[in-house]
GROMACS .gro file of C-alpha atoms in nm:
model
  463
    1UNK     CA    1   3.175   2.009  -3.290
    2UNK     CA    2   3.221   1.751  -3.586
    3UNK     CA    3   3.215   1.833  -3.939
    4UNK     CA    4   3.045   1.559  -4.130
    5UNK     CA    5   3.026   1.644  -4.512
    6UNK     CA    6   2.665   1.524  -4.628
    7UNK     CA    7   2.750   1.443  -4.975
    8UNK     CA    8   2.958   1.140  -4.852
    9UNK     CA    9   2.868   1.111  -4.469
   10UNK     CA   10   3.252   1.111  -4.391
   11UNK     CA   11   3.396   1.332  -4.131
   12UNK     CA   12   3.593   1.631  -4.238
   13UNK     CA   13   3.685   1.802  -3.944
   14UNK     CA   14   3.635   1.877  -3.576
   15UNK     CA   15   3.643   2.203  -3.367
   16UNK     CA   16   3.673   2.250  -3.028
   17UNK     CA   17   3.388   2.404  -2.853
   18UNK     CA   18   3.507   2.749  -2.683
   19UNK     CA   19   3.538   2.738  -2.266
   20UNK     CA   20   3.331   2.916  -2.059
   21UNK     CA   21   3.635   3.102  -2.015
   22UNK     CA   22   3.661   3.202  -2.327
   23UNK     CA   23   3.312   3.335  -2.372
   24UNK     CA   24   3.351   3.525  -2.055
   25UNK     CA   25   3.696   3.673  -2.211
   26UNK     CA   26   3.499   3.774  -2.574
   27UNK     CA   27   3.190   3.939  -2.359
   28UNK     CA   28   3.440   4.150  -2.156
   29UNK     CA   29   3.617   4.256  -2.496
   30UNK     CA   30   3.285   4.313  -2.675
   31UNK     CA   31   3.199   4.580  -2.405
   32UNK     CA   32   3.511   4.772  -2.425
   33UNK     CA   33   3.550   4.747  -2.774
   34UNK     CA   34   3.152   4.878  -2.804
   35UNK     CA   35   3.255   5.196  -2.594
   36UNK     CA   36   3.534   5.265  -2.887
   37UNK     CA   37   3.316   5.146  -3.156
   38UNK     CA   38   2.985   5.359  -3.061
   39UNK     CA   39   3.217   5.700  -3.113
   40UNK     CA   40   3.405   5.581  -3.451
   41UNK     CA   41   3.270   5.794  -3.693
   42UNK     CA   42   2.968   5.620  -3.938
   43UNK     CA   43   3.206   5.728  -4.201
   44UNK     CA   44   3.492   5.509  -4.096
   45UNK     CA   45   3.267   5.252  -4.031
   46UNK     CA   46   3.108   5.229  -4.352
   47UNK     CA   47   3.461   5.210  -4.491
   48UNK     CA   48   3.544   4.894  -4.275
   49UNK     CA   49   3.236   4.708  -4.392
   50UNK     CA   50   3.330   4.806  -4.770
   51UNK     CA   51   3.683   4.640  -4.686
   52UNK     CA   52   3.462   4.305  -4.570
   53UNK     CA   53   3.299   4.314  -4.908
   54UNK     CA   54   3.658   4.317  -5.076
   55UNK     CA   55   3.774   4.011  -4.848
   56UNK     CA   56   3.434   3.820  -4.939
   57UNK     CA   57   3.513   3.880  -5.322
   58UNK     CA   58   3.900   3.797  -5.280
   59UNK     CA   59   3.829   3.466  -5.128
   60UNK     CA   60   3.487   3.380  -5.241
   61UNK     CA   61   3.640   3.046  -5.372
   62UNK     CA   62   3.749   2.941  -5.036
   63UNK     CA   63   3.454   3.077  -4.836
   64UNK     CA   64   3.246   2.854  -5.104
   65UNK     CA   65   3.416   2.566  -5.053
   66UNK     CA   66   3.380   2.562  -4.705
   67UNK     CA   67   2.990   2.575  -4.725
   68UNK     CA   68   2.963   2.298  -4.946
   69UNK     CA   69   3.169   2.072  -4.796
   70UNK     CA   70   3.019   2.160  -4.409
   71UNK     CA   71   2.645   2.182  -4.522
   72UNK     CA   72   2.600   2.052  -4.909
   73UNK     CA   73   2.501   2.356  -5.072
   74UNK     CA   74   2.588   2.324  -5.474
   75UNK     CA   75   2.960   2.485  -5.534
   76UNK     CA   76   2.798   2.811  -5.758
   77UNK     CA   77   2.540   2.846  -5.544
   78UNK     CA   78   2.771   2.909  -5.252
   79UNK     CA   79   2.961   3.162  -5.446
   80UNK     CA   80   2.669   3.349  -5.527
   81UNK     CA   81   2.603   3.356  -5.163
   82UNK     CA   82   2.948   3.517  -5.084
   83UNK     CA   83   2.916   3.744  -5.370
   84UNK     CA   84   2.568   3.850  -5.265
   85UNK     CA   85   2.696   3.883  -4.864
   86UNK     CA   86   2.952   4.141  -5.059
   87UNK     CA   87   2.687   4.319  -5.215
   88UNK     CA   88   2.508   4.365  -4.912
   89UNK     CA   89   2.812   4.534  -4.743
   90UNK     CA   90   2.832   4.783  -5.023
   91UNK     CA   91   2.498   4.868  -5.014
   92UNK     CA   92   2.508   4.938  -4.641
   93UNK     CA   93   2.875   5.107  -4.679
   94UNK     CA   94   2.694   5.341  -4.929
   95UNK     CA   95   2.342   5.407  -4.762
   96UNK     CA   96   2.386   5.348  -4.372
   97UNK     CA   97   2.439   5.730  -4.335
   98UNK     CA   98   2.138   5.829  -4.507
   99UNK     CA   99   1.965   5.531  -4.318
  100UNK     CA  100   2.093   5.646  -3.990
  101UNK     CA  101   2.027   6.068  -4.045
  102UNK     CA  102   1.829   6.215  -3.768
  103UNK     CA  103   1.451   6.285  -3.827
  104UNK     CA  104   1.372   6.622  -3.763
  105UNK     CA  105   0.990   6.629  -3.609
  106UNK     CA  106   0.785   6.947  -3.592
  107UNK     CA  107   0.853   7.222  -3.306
  108UNK     CA  108   0.741   7.581  -3.225
  109UNK     CA  109   0.988   7.846  -3.345
  110UNK     CA  110   1.300   7.884  -3.184
  111UNK     CA  111   1.332   7.488  -3.119
  112UNK     CA  112   1.430   7.183  -3.300
  113UNK     CA  113   1.325   6.836  -3.243
  114UNK     CA  114   1.468   6.529  -3.360
  115UNK     CA  115   1.513   6.140  -3.357
  116UNK     CA  116   1.856   6.004  -3.346
  117UNK     CA  117   1.955   5.653  -3.369
  118UNK     CA  118   2.226   5.542  -3.169
  119UNK     CA  119   2.341   5.170  -3.155
  120UNK     CA  120   2.246   4.947  -2.807
  121UNK     CA  121   2.547   4.767  -2.725
  122UNK     CA  122   2.677   4.360  -2.802
  123UNK     CA  123   2.377   4.175  -3.002
  124UNK     CA  124   2.359   3.810  -2.996
  125UNK     CA  125   2.288   3.627  -3.313
  126UNK     CA  126   2.170   3.271  -3.345
  127UNK     CA  127   2.182   3.159  -3.674
  128UNK     CA  128   2.125   2.867  -3.921
  129UNK     CA  129   2.330   2.652  -4.119
  130UNK     CA  130   2.092   2.671  -4.475
  131UNK     CA  131   2.259   3.005  -4.621
  132UNK     CA  132   2.556   3.011  -4.378
  133UNK     CA  133   2.743   3.326  -4.447
  134UNK     CA  134   2.407   3.564  -4.612
  135UNK     CA  135   2.221   3.508  -4.272
  136UNK     CA  136   2.511   3.631  -4.073
  137UNK     CA  137   2.584   3.917  -4.288
  138UNK     CA  138   2.216   4.004  -4.324
  139UNK     CA  139   2.258   4.086  -3.976
  140UNK     CA  140   2.616   4.194  -3.901
  141UNK     CA  141   2.651   4.438  -4.233
  142UNK     CA  142   2.383   4.650  -4.092
  143UNK     CA  143   2.418   4.621  -3.710
  144UNK     CA  144   2.794   4.653  -3.703
  145UNK     CA  145   2.759   4.952  -3.920
  146UNK     CA  146   2.512   5.148  -3.692
  147UNK     CA  147   2.759   5.083  -3.375
  148UNK     CA  148   2.656   4.747  -3.245
  149UNK     CA  149   2.952   4.486  -3.168
  150UNK     CA  150   2.839   4.132  -3.259
  151UNK     CA  151   2.792   3.762  -3.143
  152UNK     CA  152   2.766   3.510  -3.340
  153UNK     CA  153   2.648   3.193  -3.227
  154UNK     CA  154   2.611   2.954  -3.564
  155UNK     CA  155   2.475   2.642  -3.602
  156UNK     CA  156   2.689   2.337  -3.468
  157UNK     CA  157   2.761   2.174  -3.832
  158UNK     CA  158   2.888   2.495  -3.986
  159UNK     CA  159   3.169   2.600  -3.740
  160UNK     CA  160   3.457   2.646  -4.032
  161UNK     CA  161   3.144   2.880  -4.196
  162UNK     CA  162   3.143   3.085  -3.841
  163UNK     CA  163   3.519   3.102  -3.783
  164UNK     CA  164   3.549   3.197  -4.192
  165UNK     CA  165   3.324   3.498  -4.093
  166UNK     CA  166   3.514   3.577  -3.767
  167UNK     CA  167   3.837   3.623  -4.028
  168UNK     CA  168   3.665   3.820  -4.262
  169UNK     CA  169   3.574   4.095  -4.020
  170UNK     CA  170   3.975   4.077  -3.894
  171UNK     CA  171   4.088   4.046  -4.232
  172UNK     CA  172   3.896   4.380  -4.304
  173UNK     CA  173   4.039   4.586  -4.038
  174UNK     CA  174   3.768   4.573  -3.790
  175UNK     CA  175   3.911   4.625  -3.410
  176UNK     CA  176   3.915   4.322  -3.182
  177UNK     CA  177   3.602   4.268  -3.004
  178UNK     CA  178   3.365   4.403  -3.230
  179UNK     CA  179   3.247   4.029  -3.393
  180UNK     CA  180   3.363   3.737  -3.272
  181UNK     CA  181   3.199   3.339  -3.367
  182UNK     CA  182   3.129   3.188  -3.044
  183UNK     CA  183   3.139   2.797  -3.115
  184UNK     CA  184   2.923   2.703  -2.829
  185UNK     CA  185   2.640   2.438  -2.790
  186UNK     CA  186   2.241   2.574  -2.799
  187UNK     CA  187   2.224   2.454  -2.401
  188UNK     CA  188   2.440   2.776  -2.354
  189UNK     CA  189   2.211   3.025  -2.548
  190UNK     CA  190   1.975   3.123  -2.263
  191UNK     CA  191   2.278   3.226  -2.025
  192UNK     CA  192   2.453   3.414  -2.274
  193UNK     CA  193   2.113   3.611  -2.318
  194UNK     CA  194   2.053   3.625  -1.962
  195UNK     CA  195   2.393   3.854  -1.904
  196UNK     CA  196   2.326   4.224  -1.895
  197UNK     CA  197   2.652   4.298  -2.090
  198UNK     CA  198   2.422   4.155  -2.400
  199UNK     CA  199   2.172   4.404  -2.497
  200UNK     CA  200   1.965   4.248  -2.788
  201UNK     CA  201   1.893   3.925  -3.009
  202UNK     CA  202   1.853   3.837  -3.327
  203UNK     CA  203   1.779   3.455  -3.458
  204UNK     CA  204   1.670   3.300  -3.757
  205UNK     CA  205   1.568   2.956  -3.690
  206UNK     CA  206   1.256   2.696  -3.594
  207UNK     CA  207   0.937   2.841  -3.410
  208UNK     CA  208   1.072   2.642  -3.131
  209UNK     CA  209   1.386   2.834  -3.100
  210UNK     CA  210   1.230   3.141  -3.155
  211UNK     CA  211   1.003   3.118  -2.840
  212UNK     CA  212   1.274   3.017  -2.624
  213UNK     CA  213   1.490   3.332  -2.746
  214UNK     CA  214   1.140   3.562  -2.696
  215UNK     CA  215   1.104   3.403  -2.383
  216UNK     CA  216   1.465   3.466  -2.250
  217UNK     CA  217   1.475   3.801  -2.395
  218UNK     CA  218   1.154   3.894  -2.247
  219UNK     CA  219   1.256   3.830  -1.913
  220UNK     CA  220   1.561   4.018  -1.927
  221UNK     CA  221   1.371   4.316  -2.146
  222UNK     CA  222   1.576   4.303  -2.424
  223UNK     CA  223   1.483   4.354  -2.773
  224UNK     CA  224   1.481   4.081  -3.037
  225UNK     CA  225   1.381   4.018  -3.438
  226UNK     CA  226   1.277   3.679  -3.526
  227UNK     CA  227   1.297   3.519  -3.866
  228UNK     CA  228   1.109   3.198  -3.848
  229UNK     CA  229   0.964   2.911  -4.041
  230UNK     CA  230   0.746   2.944  -4.379
  231UNK     CA  231   0.525   2.784  -4.583
  232UNK     CA  232   0.522   3.013  -4.859
  233UNK     CA  233   0.216   3.005  -5.127
  234UNK     CA  234   0.305   3.012  -5.509
  235UNK     CA  235  -0.025   3.109  -5.686
  236UNK     CA  236  -0.056   3.069  -6.034
  237UNK     CA  237  -0.363   3.242  -6.171
  238UNK     CA  238  -0.555   3.154  -6.503
  239UNK     CA  239  -0.383   3.452  -6.683
  240UNK     CA  240  -0.035   3.361  -6.582
  241UNK     CA  241   0.290   3.277  -6.787
  242UNK     CA  242   0.244   2.929  -6.722
  243UNK     CA  243   0.582   2.843  -6.900
  244UNK     CA  244   0.784   3.081  -6.680
  245UNK     CA  245   0.591   2.997  -6.389
  246UNK     CA  246   0.648   2.635  -6.343
  247UNK     CA  247   1.067   2.705  -6.455
  248UNK     CA  248   1.091   2.963  -6.185
  249UNK     CA  249   0.848   2.773  -5.932
  250UNK     CA  250   1.085   2.480  -5.991
  251UNK     CA  251   1.387   2.673  -5.902
  252UNK     CA  252   1.186   2.877  -5.630
  253UNK     CA  253   1.128   2.524  -5.447
  254UNK     CA  254   1.487   2.394  -5.442
  255UNK     CA  255   1.734   2.623  -5.454
  256UNK     CA  256   1.960   2.507  -5.193
  257UNK     CA  257   1.803   2.144  -5.174
  258UNK     CA  258   1.515   2.353  -5.088
  259UNK     CA  259   1.614   2.425  -4.740
  260UNK     CA  260   1.474   2.788  -4.704
  261UNK     CA  261   1.226   2.935  -4.480
  262UNK     CA  262   1.127   3.146  -4.838
  263UNK     CA  263   1.122   2.868  -5.069
  264UNK     CA  264   0.770   2.823  -5.254
  265UNK     CA  265   0.639   2.506  -5.080
  266UNK     CA  266   0.254   2.533  -5.126
  267UNK     CA  267   0.199   2.585  -5.483
  268UNK     CA  268  -0.201   2.697  -5.528
  269UNK     CA  269  -0.333   2.687  -5.899
  270UNK     CA  270  -0.651   2.793  -6.028
  271UNK     CA  271  -0.822   2.495  -6.209
  272UNK     CA  272  -0.824   2.647  -6.544
  273UNK     CA  273  -0.487   2.622  -6.606
  274UNK     CA  274  -0.400   2.356  -6.367
  275UNK     CA  275  -0.331   2.062  -6.570
  276UNK     CA  276  -0.065   2.231  -6.805
  277UNK     CA  277   0.099   2.377  -6.518
  278UNK     CA  278   0.120   2.092  -6.319
  279UNK     CA  279   0.278   1.882  -6.673
  280UNK     CA  280   0.531   2.195  -6.730
  281UNK     CA  281   0.631   2.187  -6.361
  282UNK     CA  282   0.690   1.811  -6.327
  283UNK     CA  283   0.914   1.867  -6.629
  284UNK     CA  284   1.119   2.136  -6.493
  285UNK     CA  285   1.195   1.985  -6.161
  286UNK     CA  286   1.288   1.639  -6.350
  287UNK     CA  287   1.545   1.860  -6.549
  288UNK     CA  288   1.728   1.985  -6.234
  289UNK     CA  289   2.092   1.807  -6.193
  290UNK     CA  290   2.139   1.631  -5.841
  291UNK     CA  291   2.453   1.477  -5.782
  292UNK     CA  292   2.799   1.614  -5.637
  293UNK     CA  293   2.799   1.946  -5.469
  294UNK     CA  294   3.129   2.024  -5.604
  295UNK     CA  295   3.053   1.996  -5.947
  296UNK     CA  296   2.970   2.326  -6.113
  297UNK     CA  297   2.682   2.152  -6.281
  298UNK     CA  298   2.477   2.049  -6.039
  299UNK     CA  299   2.150   2.210  -5.960
  300UNK     CA  300   2.109   2.042  -5.633
  301UNK     CA  301   2.316   1.830  -5.372
  302UNK     CA  302   2.246   1.606  -5.070
  303UNK     CA  303   2.024   1.749  -4.787
  304UNK     CA  304   2.229   1.876  -4.497
  305UNK     CA  305   2.203   1.602  -4.254
  306UNK     CA  306   2.090   1.256  -4.255
  307UNK     CA  307   1.883   1.296  -3.962
  308UNK     CA  308   1.710   1.610  -4.179
  309UNK     CA  309   1.668   1.398  -4.485
  310UNK     CA  310   1.454   1.121  -4.257
  311UNK     CA  311   1.241   1.370  -4.096
  312UNK     CA  312   1.161   1.493  -4.440
  313UNK     CA  313   1.106   1.156  -4.571
  314UNK     CA  314   0.839   1.062  -4.276
  315UNK     CA  315   0.639   1.378  -4.343
  316UNK     CA  316   0.602   1.262  -4.746
  317UNK     CA  317   0.530   0.901  -4.645
  318UNK     CA  318   0.236   1.029  -4.405
  319UNK     CA  319   0.122   1.295  -4.673
  320UNK     CA  320   0.104   0.971  -4.903
  321UNK     CA  321  -0.068   0.779  -4.674
  322UNK     CA  322  -0.316   1.034  -4.602
  323UNK     CA  323  -0.381   1.019  -5.008
  324UNK     CA  324  -0.168   1.238  -5.168
  325UNK     CA  325  -0.057   1.154  -5.493
  326UNK     CA  326   0.364   1.147  -5.580
  327UNK     CA  327   0.407   1.277  -5.932
  328UNK     CA  328   0.794   1.279  -5.958
  329UNK     CA  329   1.027   1.201  -5.634
  330UNK     CA  330   0.908   1.064  -5.320
  331UNK     CA  331   1.202   0.823  -5.234
  332UNK     CA  332   1.555   0.864  -5.084
  333UNK     CA  333   1.802   0.835  -5.367
  334UNK     CA  334   2.007   0.516  -5.348
  335UNK     CA  335   2.351   0.657  -5.282
  336UNK     CA  336   2.590   0.762  -5.081
  337UNK     CA  337   2.503   1.037  -4.900
  338UNK     CA  338   2.221   1.270  -4.777
  339UNK     CA  339   2.005   1.273  -5.127
  340UNK     CA  340   1.678   1.328  -5.202
  341UNK     CA  341   1.535   1.407  -5.518
  342UNK     CA  342   1.317   1.676  -5.595
  343UNK     CA  343   0.947   1.584  -5.514
  344UNK     CA  344   0.607   1.690  -5.634
  345UNK     CA  345   0.309   1.597  -5.454
  346UNK     CA  346  -0.040   1.630  -5.577
  347UNK     CA  347  -0.418   1.575  -5.392
  348UNK     CA  348  -0.251   1.679  -5.116
  349UNK     CA  349  -0.517   1.570  -4.843
  350UNK     CA  350  -0.619   1.873  -4.551
  351UNK     CA  351  -0.456   1.780  -4.249
  352UNK     CA  352  -0.170   1.587  -4.353
  353UNK     CA  353   0.195   1.705  -4.292
  354UNK     CA  354   0.283   1.825  -4.664
  355UNK     CA  355  -0.068   2.062  -4.578
  356UNK     CA  356   0.025   2.181  -4.234
  357UNK     CA  357   0.406   2.151  -4.183
  358UNK     CA  358   0.671   2.340  -4.326
  359UNK     CA  359   0.865   2.054  -4.549
  360UNK     CA  360   1.246   2.169  -4.519
  361UNK     CA  361   1.309   2.045  -4.821
  362UNK     CA  362   1.245   1.966  -5.184
  363UNK     CA  363   0.908   1.842  -5.203
  364UNK     CA  364   0.627   2.069  -5.336
  365UNK     CA  365   0.274   2.034  -5.238
  366UNK     CA  366   0.030   2.151  -5.520
  367UNK     CA  367  -0.352   2.237  -5.494
  368UNK     CA  368  -0.595   2.289  -5.750
  369UNK     CA  369  -0.853   2.606  -5.641
  370UNK     CA  370  -1.160   2.696  -5.818
  371UNK     CA  371  -1.087   3.067  -5.851
  372UNK     CA  372  -0.870   3.360  -5.793
  373UNK     CA  373  -1.073   3.436  -5.439
  374UNK     CA  374  -1.048   3.039  -5.361
  375UNK     CA  375  -0.656   3.081  -5.411
  376UNK     CA  376  -0.656   3.370  -5.161
  377UNK     CA  377  -0.816   3.187  -4.891
  378UNK     CA  378  -0.574   2.859  -4.941
  379UNK     CA  379  -0.244   3.136  -4.954
  380UNK     CA  380  -0.337   3.246  -4.653
  381UNK     CA  381  -0.463   2.897  -4.461
  382UNK     CA  382  -0.145   2.877  -4.280
  383UNK     CA  383  -0.014   2.977  -3.909
  384UNK     CA  384   0.279   3.109  -4.101
  385UNK     CA  385   0.306   3.469  -4.299
  386UNK     CA  386   0.665   3.477  -4.434
  387UNK     CA  387   0.657   3.545  -4.828
  388UNK     CA  388   0.380   3.448  -5.112
  389UNK     CA  389   0.438   3.485  -5.508
  390UNK     CA  390   0.158   3.572  -5.727
  391UNK     CA  391   0.143   3.493  -6.064
  392UNK     CA  392  -0.059   3.698  -6.372
  393UNK     CA  393   0.018   3.909  -6.638
  394UNK     CA  394  -0.239   4.159  -6.499
  395UNK     CA  395  -0.043   4.363  -6.286
  396UNK     CA  396  -0.347   4.597  -6.104
  397UNK     CA  397  -0.505   4.260  -6.025
  398UNK     CA  398  -0.163   4.171  -5.848
  399UNK     CA  399  -0.157   4.453  -5.648
  400UNK     CA  400  -0.476   4.437  -5.527
  401UNK     CA  401  -0.426   4.064  -5.452
  402UNK     CA  402  -0.133   4.152  -5.280
  403UNK     CA  403  -0.319   4.346  -4.991
  404UNK     CA  404  -0.504   4.041  -4.921
  405UNK     CA  405  -0.239   3.780  -4.858
  406UNK     CA  406  -0.085   3.765  -4.509
  407UNK     CA  407   0.264   3.782  -4.544
  408UNK     CA  408   0.590   3.976  -4.473
  409UNK     CA  409   0.663   4.027  -4.843
  410UNK     CA  410   0.480   3.937  -5.178
  411UNK     CA  411   0.684   3.907  -5.503
  412UNK     CA  412   0.460   3.953  -5.837
  413UNK     CA  413   0.608   3.705  -6.135
  414UNK     CA  414   0.919   3.631  -5.912
  415UNK     CA  415   1.042   3.425  -5.641
  416UNK     CA  416   1.058   3.538  -5.314
  417UNK     CA  417   1.397   3.658  -5.211
  418UNK     CA  418   1.551   3.906  -4.968
  419UNK     CA  419   1.725   4.161  -5.085
  420UNK     CA  420   1.927   4.450  -4.898
  421UNK     CA  421   1.734   4.733  -5.038
  422UNK     CA  422   1.392   4.642  -4.933
  423UNK     CA  423   1.319   4.515  -4.561
  424UNK     CA  424   1.234   4.150  -4.496
  425UNK     CA  425   1.016   3.962  -4.221
  426UNK     CA  426   0.721   3.779  -4.139
  427UNK     CA  427   0.442   3.750  -3.936
  428UNK     CA  428   0.226   3.556  -3.773
  429UNK     CA  429   0.456   3.181  -3.678
  430UNK     CA  430   0.724   3.353  -3.916
  431UNK     CA  431   0.867   3.585  -3.637
  432UNK     CA  432   0.854   3.931  -3.589
  433UNK     CA  433   1.096   4.269  -3.677
  434UNK     CA  434   1.256   4.377  -3.987
  435UNK     CA  435   1.621   4.294  -4.135
  436UNK     CA  436   1.752   4.480  -4.434
  437UNK     CA  437   1.691   4.787  -4.593
  438UNK     CA  438   1.631   5.130  -4.323
  439UNK     CA  439   1.419   4.967  -4.136
  440UNK     CA  440   1.679   4.640  -4.049
  441UNK     CA  441   1.969   4.895  -3.964
  442UNK     CA  442   1.729   5.062  -3.721
  443UNK     CA  443   1.580   4.773  -3.543
  444UNK     CA  444   1.911   4.754  -3.304
  445UNK     CA  445   1.947   5.123  -3.187
  446UNK     CA  446   1.823   5.329  -2.951
  447UNK     CA  447   1.526   5.606  -3.124
  448UNK     CA  448   1.644   5.902  -2.896
  449UNK     CA  449   1.420   6.190  -2.913
  450UNK     CA  450   1.638   6.520  -2.863
  451UNK     CA  451   1.469   6.828  -2.787
  452UNK     CA  452   1.701   7.163  -2.835
  453UNK     CA  453   1.567   7.544  -2.760
  454UNK     CA  454   1.746   7.823  -2.680
  455UNK     CA  455   1.486   7.998  -2.433
  456UNK     CA  456   1.266   7.777  -2.186
  457UNK     CA  457   0.932   7.816  -2.161
  458UNK     CA  458   0.905   7.797  -1.813
  459UNK     CA  459   0.494   7.846  -1.862
  460UNK     CA  460   0.429   7.536  -2.005
  461UNK     CA  461   0.317   7.284  -1.798
  462UNK     CA  462   0.540   7.003  -1.774
  463UNK     CA  463   0.380   6.615  -1.783
   0.00000   0.00000   0.00000
C-alpha cells in the first residue's frame, strides 16, 4: 500500500499488505481473546478505554500529522479529530456501565424478568479515509467496551492511521487480539465476513460498498450497521439569522475539504432572503484559506486523492453544462497537489449531478424556493436521509418542521455533527442502525431475556 501525499503528489511511504497466514493468525487470536475479554469486568474495560483516551491526547500531534500527510486534512482539524476521539473514549469510560445496565420488565410476583446485554464476538469494521481516526473510534470505543473484539479494515490510502490506531489500544494496555488493523484489499472483505469467527460488521462508506457488505452478511445471518452517503439539506427560512447561517454554512460545506457524509450539500433558501443569503454565503466561502494542510492557518487543504478531484470536477462540469451557474470556484486550482476550490452553484437544474448525486467535495448547490412547505419538499427530494440543518429563529416552528424532514438527525441553527452523547445514523439510502450513545453501544450485543423465579408455575401452558 503506497501512501501518496495529496498536497504534493509524492509517495511518502509504503506498507506491505498482511498475508493470508497473518490474517488467519489474527482471527485465531481474536477468537481466543474474546473468551477472556468478554468476562473482564466492565469497570476494567472502562478503565482501559480511559487509558486509550490518554494515549490519544499524549500523541495527538503525531497522529494528526499522519492524517494530514495521508489524506490532506488541515493540521488543526486533524488535531481536533484526535481530541474528539479522546472525548468519545472519556464518554464511554464514564457511561458504558449505565448504558449496559440490565432493563427490568413487568413480571408476576416472585419472579424477575430482565434484558441483559452481552457481546457478540469479533466485529469487522470497514472504515473510510475522510475521518480516519474518528470513524474508527466511533466504532471501537463502544463496541470493545461492550465486550466485543474488533478488526479494522481501513481505507487503503490511510494505512499509517490504521496502524497508529492499533498502537493506541496496545499502548493503553489492551490484551493482544482485542483490536487488530488488517492491511488487506477490499477483495478480501467478503471472505473475512463469511468466516464463522466474525460475528458482525459495520461499514461507513458508499452505497455500493454497503450493499455488498449487507448482502454477504445477510447470506451468513450476521448483524450489520451501515452509515452510507448523504446529500444533507441546509434549509434557510425567512426569519433566519442570515449572517450566522451563511458563516456556519460555509464551514458546514467545506470543513475537511467538503469530504464528509454529513456535510451540508444542498442549500435550500426561501425566496424572501435568497439573494442576501447567497451574497453572504459566497463571501464566507471566498474567505476560507486554501493551502498547505500542514499550515495552521489553512482552512482547506487538498482533496484526498487526484481521482476523487477528477470525479468531482466532472460532476461540476456536467451540472454547469445542464444550466447551473458558478458563483465562485468551479475549476481545479493551478498548483501542485489535488486542490479544488470552495465552489458555489446556483440555478441548479433538476436531474443534474449537483441535484441528484452526492458531491463529495467542496461544492455547494443552492436552491431558491417559494416558502416553508416548498423548502421541506425540496429537502426531502433525495434518495439520502442522513442529516439536515434548519435555520429559523422560531424554535416552535423548527420543532414542527423537524418532524417533516426525512433524515436520521436534524440540527436547528447548527451544522450537522456526530456527538457521542446522542445516537447517529441515517435512513433511506444513507443506511441503517445507530452509532454512539446508548443505542450505539447496544447494536452489537445479544439482548438476552433472563426470567428468574423461585417456584415454577406448572399450570401455565408453555408456547
